[in-house]
Structure formats: C-alpha cells, structure tokens
PDB file of C-alpha atoms in Angstrom:
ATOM      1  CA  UNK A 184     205.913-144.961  16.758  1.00 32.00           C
ATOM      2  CA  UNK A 185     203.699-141.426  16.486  1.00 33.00           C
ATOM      3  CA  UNK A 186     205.339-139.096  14.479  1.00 35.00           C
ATOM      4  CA  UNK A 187     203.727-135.544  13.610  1.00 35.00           C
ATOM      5  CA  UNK A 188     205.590-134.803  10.068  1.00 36.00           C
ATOM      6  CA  UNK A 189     204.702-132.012   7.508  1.00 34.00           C
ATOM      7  CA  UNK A 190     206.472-132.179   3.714  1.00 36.00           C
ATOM      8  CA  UNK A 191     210.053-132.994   3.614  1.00 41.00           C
ATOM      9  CA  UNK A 192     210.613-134.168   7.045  1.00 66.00           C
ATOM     10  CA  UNK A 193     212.499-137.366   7.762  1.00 78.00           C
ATOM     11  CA  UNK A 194     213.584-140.072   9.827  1.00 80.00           C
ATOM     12  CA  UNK A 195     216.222-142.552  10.058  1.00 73.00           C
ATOM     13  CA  UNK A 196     217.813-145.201  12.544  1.00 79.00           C
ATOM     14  CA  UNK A 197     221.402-146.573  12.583  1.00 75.00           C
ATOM     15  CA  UNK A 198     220.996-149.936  11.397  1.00 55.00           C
ATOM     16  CA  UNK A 199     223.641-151.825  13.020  1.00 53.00           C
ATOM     17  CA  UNK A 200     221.645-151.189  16.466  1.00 49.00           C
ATOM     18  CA  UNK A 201     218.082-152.214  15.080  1.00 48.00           C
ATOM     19  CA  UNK A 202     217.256-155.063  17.396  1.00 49.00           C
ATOM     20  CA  UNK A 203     214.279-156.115  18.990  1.00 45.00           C
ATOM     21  CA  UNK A 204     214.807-154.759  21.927  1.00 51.00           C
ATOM     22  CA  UNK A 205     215.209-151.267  20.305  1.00 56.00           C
ATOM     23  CA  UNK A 206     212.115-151.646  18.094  1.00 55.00           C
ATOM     24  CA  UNK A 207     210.336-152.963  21.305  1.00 50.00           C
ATOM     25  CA  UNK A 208     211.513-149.280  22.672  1.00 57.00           C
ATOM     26  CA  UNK A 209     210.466-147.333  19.984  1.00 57.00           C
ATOM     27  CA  UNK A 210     207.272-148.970  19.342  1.00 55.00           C
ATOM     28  CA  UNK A 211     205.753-149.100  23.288  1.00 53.00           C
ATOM     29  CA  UNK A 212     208.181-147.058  25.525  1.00 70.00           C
ATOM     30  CA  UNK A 213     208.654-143.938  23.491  1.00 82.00           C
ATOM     31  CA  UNK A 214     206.758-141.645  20.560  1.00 85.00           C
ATOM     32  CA  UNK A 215     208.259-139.118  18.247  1.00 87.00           C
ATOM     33  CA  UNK A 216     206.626-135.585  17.224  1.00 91.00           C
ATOM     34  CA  UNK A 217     208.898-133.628  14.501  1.00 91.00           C
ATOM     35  CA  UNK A 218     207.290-130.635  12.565  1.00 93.00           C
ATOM     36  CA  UNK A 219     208.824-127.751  10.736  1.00 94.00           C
ATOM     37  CA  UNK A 220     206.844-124.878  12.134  1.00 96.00           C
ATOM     38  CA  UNK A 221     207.983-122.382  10.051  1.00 95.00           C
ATOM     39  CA  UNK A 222     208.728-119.884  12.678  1.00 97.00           C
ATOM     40  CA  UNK A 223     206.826-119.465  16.064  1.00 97.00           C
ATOM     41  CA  UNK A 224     206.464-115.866  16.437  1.00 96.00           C
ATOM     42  CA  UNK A 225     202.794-115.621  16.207  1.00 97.00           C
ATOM     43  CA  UNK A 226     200.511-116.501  18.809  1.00 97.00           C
ATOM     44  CA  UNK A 227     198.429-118.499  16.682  1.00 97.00           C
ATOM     45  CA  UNK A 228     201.050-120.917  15.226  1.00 97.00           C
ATOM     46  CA  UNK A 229     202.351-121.377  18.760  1.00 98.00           C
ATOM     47  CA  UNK A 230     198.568-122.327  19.719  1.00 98.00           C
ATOM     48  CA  UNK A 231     198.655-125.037  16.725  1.00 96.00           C
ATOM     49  CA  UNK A 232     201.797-126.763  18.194  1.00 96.00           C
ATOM     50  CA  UNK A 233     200.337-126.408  21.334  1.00 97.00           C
ATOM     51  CA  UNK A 234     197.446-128.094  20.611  1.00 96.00           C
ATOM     52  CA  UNK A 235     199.313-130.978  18.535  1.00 93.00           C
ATOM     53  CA  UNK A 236     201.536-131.535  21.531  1.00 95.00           C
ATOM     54  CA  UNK A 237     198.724-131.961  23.837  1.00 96.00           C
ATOM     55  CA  UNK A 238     196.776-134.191  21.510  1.00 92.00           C
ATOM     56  CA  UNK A 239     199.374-136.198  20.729  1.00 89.00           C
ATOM     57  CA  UNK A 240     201.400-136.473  24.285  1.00 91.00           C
ATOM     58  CA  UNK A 241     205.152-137.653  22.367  1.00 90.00           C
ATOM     59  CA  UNK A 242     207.939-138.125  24.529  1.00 92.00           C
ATOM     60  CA  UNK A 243     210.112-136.641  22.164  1.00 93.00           C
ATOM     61  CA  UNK A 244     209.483-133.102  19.971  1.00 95.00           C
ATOM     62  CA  UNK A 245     211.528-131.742  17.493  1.00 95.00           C
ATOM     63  CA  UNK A 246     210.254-128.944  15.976  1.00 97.00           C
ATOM     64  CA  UNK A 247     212.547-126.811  12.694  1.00 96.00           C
ATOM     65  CA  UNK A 248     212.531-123.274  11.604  1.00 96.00           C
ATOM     66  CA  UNK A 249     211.762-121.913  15.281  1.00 98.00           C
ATOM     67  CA  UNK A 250     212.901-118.517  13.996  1.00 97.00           C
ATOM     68  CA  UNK A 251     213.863-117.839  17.566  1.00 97.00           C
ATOM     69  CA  UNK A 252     216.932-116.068  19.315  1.00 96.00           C
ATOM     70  CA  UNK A 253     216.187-116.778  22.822  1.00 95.00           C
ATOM     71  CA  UNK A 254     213.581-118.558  24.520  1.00 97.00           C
ATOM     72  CA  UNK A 255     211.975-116.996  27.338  1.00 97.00           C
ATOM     73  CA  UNK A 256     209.892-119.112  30.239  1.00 96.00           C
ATOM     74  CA  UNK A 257     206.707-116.811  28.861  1.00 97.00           C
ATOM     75  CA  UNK A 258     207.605-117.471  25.490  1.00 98.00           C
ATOM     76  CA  UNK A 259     208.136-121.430  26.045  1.00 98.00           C
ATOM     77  CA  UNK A 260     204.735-121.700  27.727  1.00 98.00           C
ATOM     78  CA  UNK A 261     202.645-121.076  24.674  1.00 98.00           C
ATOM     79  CA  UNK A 262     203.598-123.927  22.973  1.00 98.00           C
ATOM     80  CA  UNK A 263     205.511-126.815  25.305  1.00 98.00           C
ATOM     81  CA  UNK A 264     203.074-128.242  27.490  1.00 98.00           C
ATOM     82  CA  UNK A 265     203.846-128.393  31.198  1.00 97.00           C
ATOM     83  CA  UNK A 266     204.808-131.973  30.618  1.00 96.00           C
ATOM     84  CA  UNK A 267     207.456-130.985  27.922  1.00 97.00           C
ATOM     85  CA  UNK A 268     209.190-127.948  30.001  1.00 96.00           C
ATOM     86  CA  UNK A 269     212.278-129.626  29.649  1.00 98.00           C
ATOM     87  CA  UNK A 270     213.755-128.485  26.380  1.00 98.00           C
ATOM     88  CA  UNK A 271     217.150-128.144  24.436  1.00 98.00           C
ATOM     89  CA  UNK A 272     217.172-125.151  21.768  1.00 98.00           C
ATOM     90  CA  UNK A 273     219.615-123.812  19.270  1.00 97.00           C
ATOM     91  CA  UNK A 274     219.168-120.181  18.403  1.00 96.00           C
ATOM     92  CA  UNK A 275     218.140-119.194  15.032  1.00 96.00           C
ATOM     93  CA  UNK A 276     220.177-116.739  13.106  1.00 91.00           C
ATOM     94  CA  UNK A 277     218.086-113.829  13.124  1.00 86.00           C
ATOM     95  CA  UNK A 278     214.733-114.912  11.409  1.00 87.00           C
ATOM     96  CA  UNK A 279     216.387-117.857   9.722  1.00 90.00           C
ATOM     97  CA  UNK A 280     216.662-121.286  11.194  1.00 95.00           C
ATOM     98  CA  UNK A 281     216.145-122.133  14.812  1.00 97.00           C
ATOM     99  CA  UNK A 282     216.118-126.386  16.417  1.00 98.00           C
ATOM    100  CA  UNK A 283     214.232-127.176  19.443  1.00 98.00           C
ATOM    101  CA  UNK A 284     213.972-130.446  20.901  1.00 98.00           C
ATOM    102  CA  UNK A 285     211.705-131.042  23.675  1.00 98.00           C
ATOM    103  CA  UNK A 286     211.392-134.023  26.178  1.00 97.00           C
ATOM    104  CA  UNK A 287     208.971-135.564  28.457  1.00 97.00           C
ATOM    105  CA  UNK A 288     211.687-135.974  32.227  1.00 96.00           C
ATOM    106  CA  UNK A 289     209.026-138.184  33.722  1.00 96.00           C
ATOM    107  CA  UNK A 290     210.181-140.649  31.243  1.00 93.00           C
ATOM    108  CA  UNK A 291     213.527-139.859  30.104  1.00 93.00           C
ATOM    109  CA  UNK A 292     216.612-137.514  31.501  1.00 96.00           C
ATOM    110  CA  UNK A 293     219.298-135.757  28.644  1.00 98.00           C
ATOM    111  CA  UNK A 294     222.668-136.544  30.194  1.00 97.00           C
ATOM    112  CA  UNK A 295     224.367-134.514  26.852  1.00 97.00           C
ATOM    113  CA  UNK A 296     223.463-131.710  24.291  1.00 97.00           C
ATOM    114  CA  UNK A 297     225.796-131.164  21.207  1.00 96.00           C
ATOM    115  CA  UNK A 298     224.340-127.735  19.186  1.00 95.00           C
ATOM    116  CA  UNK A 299     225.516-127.220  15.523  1.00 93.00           C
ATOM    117  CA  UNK A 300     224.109-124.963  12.701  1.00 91.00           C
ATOM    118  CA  UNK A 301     222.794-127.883  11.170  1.00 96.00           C
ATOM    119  CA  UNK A 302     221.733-130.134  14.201  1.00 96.00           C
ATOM    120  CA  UNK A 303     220.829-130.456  18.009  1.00 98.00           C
ATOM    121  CA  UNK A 304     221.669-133.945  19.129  1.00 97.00           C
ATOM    122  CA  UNK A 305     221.041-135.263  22.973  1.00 98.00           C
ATOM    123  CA  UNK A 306     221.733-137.996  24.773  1.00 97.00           C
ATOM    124  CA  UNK A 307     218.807-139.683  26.459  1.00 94.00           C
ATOM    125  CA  UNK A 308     218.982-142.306  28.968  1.00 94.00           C
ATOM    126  CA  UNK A 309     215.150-143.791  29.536  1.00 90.00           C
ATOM    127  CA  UNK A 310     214.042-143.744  33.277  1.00 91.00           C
ATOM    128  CA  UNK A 311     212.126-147.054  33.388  1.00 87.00           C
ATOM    129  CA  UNK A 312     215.374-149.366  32.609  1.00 84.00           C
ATOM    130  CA  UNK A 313     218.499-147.058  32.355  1.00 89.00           C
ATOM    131  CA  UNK A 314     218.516-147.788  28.281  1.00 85.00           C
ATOM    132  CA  UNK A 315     219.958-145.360  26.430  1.00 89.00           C
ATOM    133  CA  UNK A 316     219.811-143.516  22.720  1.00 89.00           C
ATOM    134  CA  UNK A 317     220.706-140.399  20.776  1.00 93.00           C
ATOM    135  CA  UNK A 318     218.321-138.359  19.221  1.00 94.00           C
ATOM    136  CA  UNK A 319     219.524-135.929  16.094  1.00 95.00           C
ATOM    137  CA  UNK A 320     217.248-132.881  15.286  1.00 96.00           C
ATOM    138  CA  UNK A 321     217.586-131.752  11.704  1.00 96.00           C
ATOM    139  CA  UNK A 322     217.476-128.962   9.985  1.00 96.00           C
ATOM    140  CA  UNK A 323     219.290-128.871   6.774  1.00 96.00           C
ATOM    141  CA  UNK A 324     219.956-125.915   4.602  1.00 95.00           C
ATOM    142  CA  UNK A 325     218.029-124.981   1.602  1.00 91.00           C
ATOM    143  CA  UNK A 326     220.524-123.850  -0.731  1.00 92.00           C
ATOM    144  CA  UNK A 327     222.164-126.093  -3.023  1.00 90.00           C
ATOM    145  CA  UNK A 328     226.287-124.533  -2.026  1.00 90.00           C
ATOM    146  CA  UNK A 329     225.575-125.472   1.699  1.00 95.00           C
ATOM    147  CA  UNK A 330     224.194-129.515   1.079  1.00 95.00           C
ATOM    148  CA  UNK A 331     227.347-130.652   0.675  1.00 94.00           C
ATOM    149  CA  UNK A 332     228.922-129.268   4.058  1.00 95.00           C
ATOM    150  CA  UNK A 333     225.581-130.369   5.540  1.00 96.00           C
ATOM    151  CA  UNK A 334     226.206-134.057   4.762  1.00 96.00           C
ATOM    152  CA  UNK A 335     229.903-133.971   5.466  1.00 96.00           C
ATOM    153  CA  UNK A 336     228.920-132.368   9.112  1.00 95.00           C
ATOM    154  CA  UNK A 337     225.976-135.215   9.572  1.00 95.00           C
ATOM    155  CA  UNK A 338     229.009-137.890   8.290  1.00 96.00           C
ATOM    156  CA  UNK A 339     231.467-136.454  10.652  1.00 95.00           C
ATOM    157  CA  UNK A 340     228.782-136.148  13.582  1.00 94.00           C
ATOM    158  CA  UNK A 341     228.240-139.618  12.763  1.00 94.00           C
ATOM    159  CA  UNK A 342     231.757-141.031  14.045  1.00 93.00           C
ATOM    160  CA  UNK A 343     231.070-139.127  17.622  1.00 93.00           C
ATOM    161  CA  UNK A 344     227.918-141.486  18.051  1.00 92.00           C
ATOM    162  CA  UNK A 345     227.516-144.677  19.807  1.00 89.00           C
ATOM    163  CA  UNK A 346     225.067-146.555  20.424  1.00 86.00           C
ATOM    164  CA  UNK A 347     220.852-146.209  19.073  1.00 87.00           C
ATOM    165  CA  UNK A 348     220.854-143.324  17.279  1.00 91.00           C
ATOM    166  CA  UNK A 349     217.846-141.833  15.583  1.00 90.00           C
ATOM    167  CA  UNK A 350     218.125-138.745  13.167  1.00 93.00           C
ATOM    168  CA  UNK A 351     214.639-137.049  12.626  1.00 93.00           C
ATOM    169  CA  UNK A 352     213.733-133.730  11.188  1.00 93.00           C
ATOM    170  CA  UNK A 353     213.761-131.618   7.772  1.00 93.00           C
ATOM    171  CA  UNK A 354     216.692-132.649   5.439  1.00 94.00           C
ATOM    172  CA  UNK A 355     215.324-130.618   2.737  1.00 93.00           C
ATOM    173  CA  UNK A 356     216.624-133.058   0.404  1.00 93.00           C
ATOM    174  CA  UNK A 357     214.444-136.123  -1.372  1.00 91.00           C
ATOM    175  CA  UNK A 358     215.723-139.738  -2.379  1.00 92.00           C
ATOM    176  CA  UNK A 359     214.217-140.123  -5.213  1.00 92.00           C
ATOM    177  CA  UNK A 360     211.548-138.353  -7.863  1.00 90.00           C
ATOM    178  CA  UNK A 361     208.673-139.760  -6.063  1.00 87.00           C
ATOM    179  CA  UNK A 362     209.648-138.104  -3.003  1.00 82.00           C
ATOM    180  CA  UNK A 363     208.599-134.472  -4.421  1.00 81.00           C
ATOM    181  CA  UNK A 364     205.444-132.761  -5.389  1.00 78.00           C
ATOM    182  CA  UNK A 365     206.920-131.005  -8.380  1.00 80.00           C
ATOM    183  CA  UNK A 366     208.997-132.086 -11.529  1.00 82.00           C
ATOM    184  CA  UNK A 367     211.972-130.863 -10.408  1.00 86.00           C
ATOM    185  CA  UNK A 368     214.784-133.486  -8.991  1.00 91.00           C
ATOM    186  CA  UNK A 369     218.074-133.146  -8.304  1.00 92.00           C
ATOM    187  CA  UNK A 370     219.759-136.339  -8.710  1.00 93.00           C
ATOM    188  CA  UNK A 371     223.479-135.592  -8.147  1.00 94.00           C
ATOM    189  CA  UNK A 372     222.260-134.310  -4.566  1.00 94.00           C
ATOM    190  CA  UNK A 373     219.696-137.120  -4.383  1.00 94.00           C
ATOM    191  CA  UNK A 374     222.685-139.998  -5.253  1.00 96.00           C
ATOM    192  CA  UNK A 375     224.777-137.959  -2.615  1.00 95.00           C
ATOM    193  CA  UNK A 376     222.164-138.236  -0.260  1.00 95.00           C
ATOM    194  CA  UNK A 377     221.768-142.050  -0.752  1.00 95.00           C
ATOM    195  CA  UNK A 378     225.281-142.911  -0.828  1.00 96.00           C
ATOM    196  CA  UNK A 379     225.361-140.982   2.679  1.00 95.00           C
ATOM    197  CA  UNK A 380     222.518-143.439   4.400  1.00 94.00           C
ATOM    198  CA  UNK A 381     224.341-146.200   2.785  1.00 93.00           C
ATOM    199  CA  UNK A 382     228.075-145.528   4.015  1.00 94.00           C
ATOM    200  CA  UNK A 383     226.516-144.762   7.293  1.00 93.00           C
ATOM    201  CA  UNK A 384     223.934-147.948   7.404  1.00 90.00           C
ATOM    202  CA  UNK A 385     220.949-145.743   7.917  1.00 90.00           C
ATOM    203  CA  UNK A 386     217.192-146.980   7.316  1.00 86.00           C
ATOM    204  CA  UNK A 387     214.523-145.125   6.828  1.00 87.00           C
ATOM    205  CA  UNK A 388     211.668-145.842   9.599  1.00 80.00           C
ATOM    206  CA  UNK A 389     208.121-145.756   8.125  1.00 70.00           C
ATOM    207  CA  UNK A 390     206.232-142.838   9.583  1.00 66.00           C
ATOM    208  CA  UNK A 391     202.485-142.356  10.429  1.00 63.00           C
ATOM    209  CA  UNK A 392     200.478-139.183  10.029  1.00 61.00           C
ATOM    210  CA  UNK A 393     202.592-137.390   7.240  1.00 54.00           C
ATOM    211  CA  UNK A 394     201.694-134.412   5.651  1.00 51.00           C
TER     212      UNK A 394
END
C-alpha cells in the first residue's frame, strides 16, 4: 500500500476484518495518499500536492488542514488531478481545520459521506468486484481539552461502522515516546490513546514513504 505521510499522520485497520482477501485489496487493488497540507491557499503548496498526486496516482487522498471554506471547480483544479475530480470535503472553520478526501470513480464509487468536526468518513464500494470498505479521514484537534471528546467521537463513530474500515490521517497524538521528535510525552493521553485501538481492535498498518 502507497501512502504519502508527513509527521504525525496515521493509519489503522479494524482488525476483526483483516483477512486475506482484504490485505489482497489493499496491497494490489487500491493505494492510499494522506498528507497534512497545512492549508492550500497558496498557489505553490497547491502545485506540491499536485505534483505528489500525479506522481503517485493513489486511489484514495486524504489530505488535513485544507484551511478551506468552500471549494470552487477553479479552486479544485490546482491540486486534484482530472482523475481525482471526485471529492468529499468538510469546510474548515475559518483558517482552522478543513478534511478532504478525494477518489479515483474509475475504480471505486462513494455510496455514503458522514462529515464531523473531527472526521470525513465514506463509504466505498470497489468497481472491479462490488467489495466494499469505509475510509475515515482524520483530523484531530491540537489542544489537550478537546482529545478527549475527539476519542469519544472516533469510539462512538466506531459503533455506526460495519464492515473494512480503515482510519487514516493526523491524530495529533503519539503512542509512545519514540513516536515524537522532542522530549515531551504525554502519557495519560498516550495510555488513552492505546486503550482506544485496543477496545476497538485497531492495528496499526506499516506505512511507506513517511516523513
């Protein structure tokens, strides 16, 4: 599976569905792009996700921090390829926040959307054999008073899923001291974390190309 991840970004599968036909999906039928751009109001950060998206052709990208109210068709041409038009996008707040997950139709169709502050899930049934999966788009607060609604939302979002389910994006929180580039760890929100992808029998996929 190609996945195009900067920092803290993150990926997980339900494991109760993790069979081989699944991992025969993810690994041949399908590819995965997720990147927090960190806003896409210049013309030259657009032209960088642009160019990944080309060079990288994923069926699937979900890009964080859009920092965008409304996406116009001008505005979603300079940086979705022609082959990714097909997108799902919840608004940011002003300049903060903003989830946009886009899809490649000649391979897949989105038979559901479900938008939250938090997360953008669809529901994705494959064109070549009718299988089908749900694909969450993260993008968890920063501040320390809103990660505990965060993972009580991702909990609750949990029971409304069923089937393959794949959660991708930037949970701005870390598992364990490794995870970070500085001294500082949090470990009550890293053992709240954990116990989450326990109670909800998550694994963490391994990821290529992660910056």
């Amino acid at each position: 599976m190609y996945t195009r991840l900067l920092s803290r970004d993150q990926c997980y599968v339900r494991s109760v569905f993790v069979g081989v036909s699944l991992l025969l999906m993810l690994n041949k039928l399908i590819s995965f792009f997720s990147w927090n751009v960190r806003g896409l109001g210049h013309a030259c950060r657009c032209d960088d996700v642009l160019a990944e998206l080309i060079a990288t052709r994923p069926t699937f990208a979900c890009l964080q921090e859009t920092k965008l109210a409304q996406i116009t068709a001008a505005k979603q041409k300079t940086f979705l390829p022609v082959r990714m038009s097909s997108f799902s996008a919840h608004p940011s707040n002003g300049a903060s926040g903003g989830i946009l997950t886009a899809w490649d139709s000649s391979v897949c169709s989105v038979t559901k959307t479900v938008e939250h502050t938090f997360f953008l899930t669809i529901c994705v049934r494959l064109n070549a054999d009718g299988t089908c999966l749900n694909l969450t788009n993260v993008y968890a607060p920063t501040s320390r008073a809103e990660k505990s609604l965060f993972l009580s939302v991702l909990a609750a979002i949990a029971n409304t899923i069923s089937g393959p389910w794949i959660i991708i994006g930037d949970f701005n929180l870390t598992r364990s001291p490794e995870d970070k580039n500085s001294d500082v760890f949090n470990y009550s929100e890293a053992d709240l974390f954990n116990s989450l992808i326990n109670d909800l029998a998550l694994i963490e996929l391994p990821l290529v190309d992660r910056a």
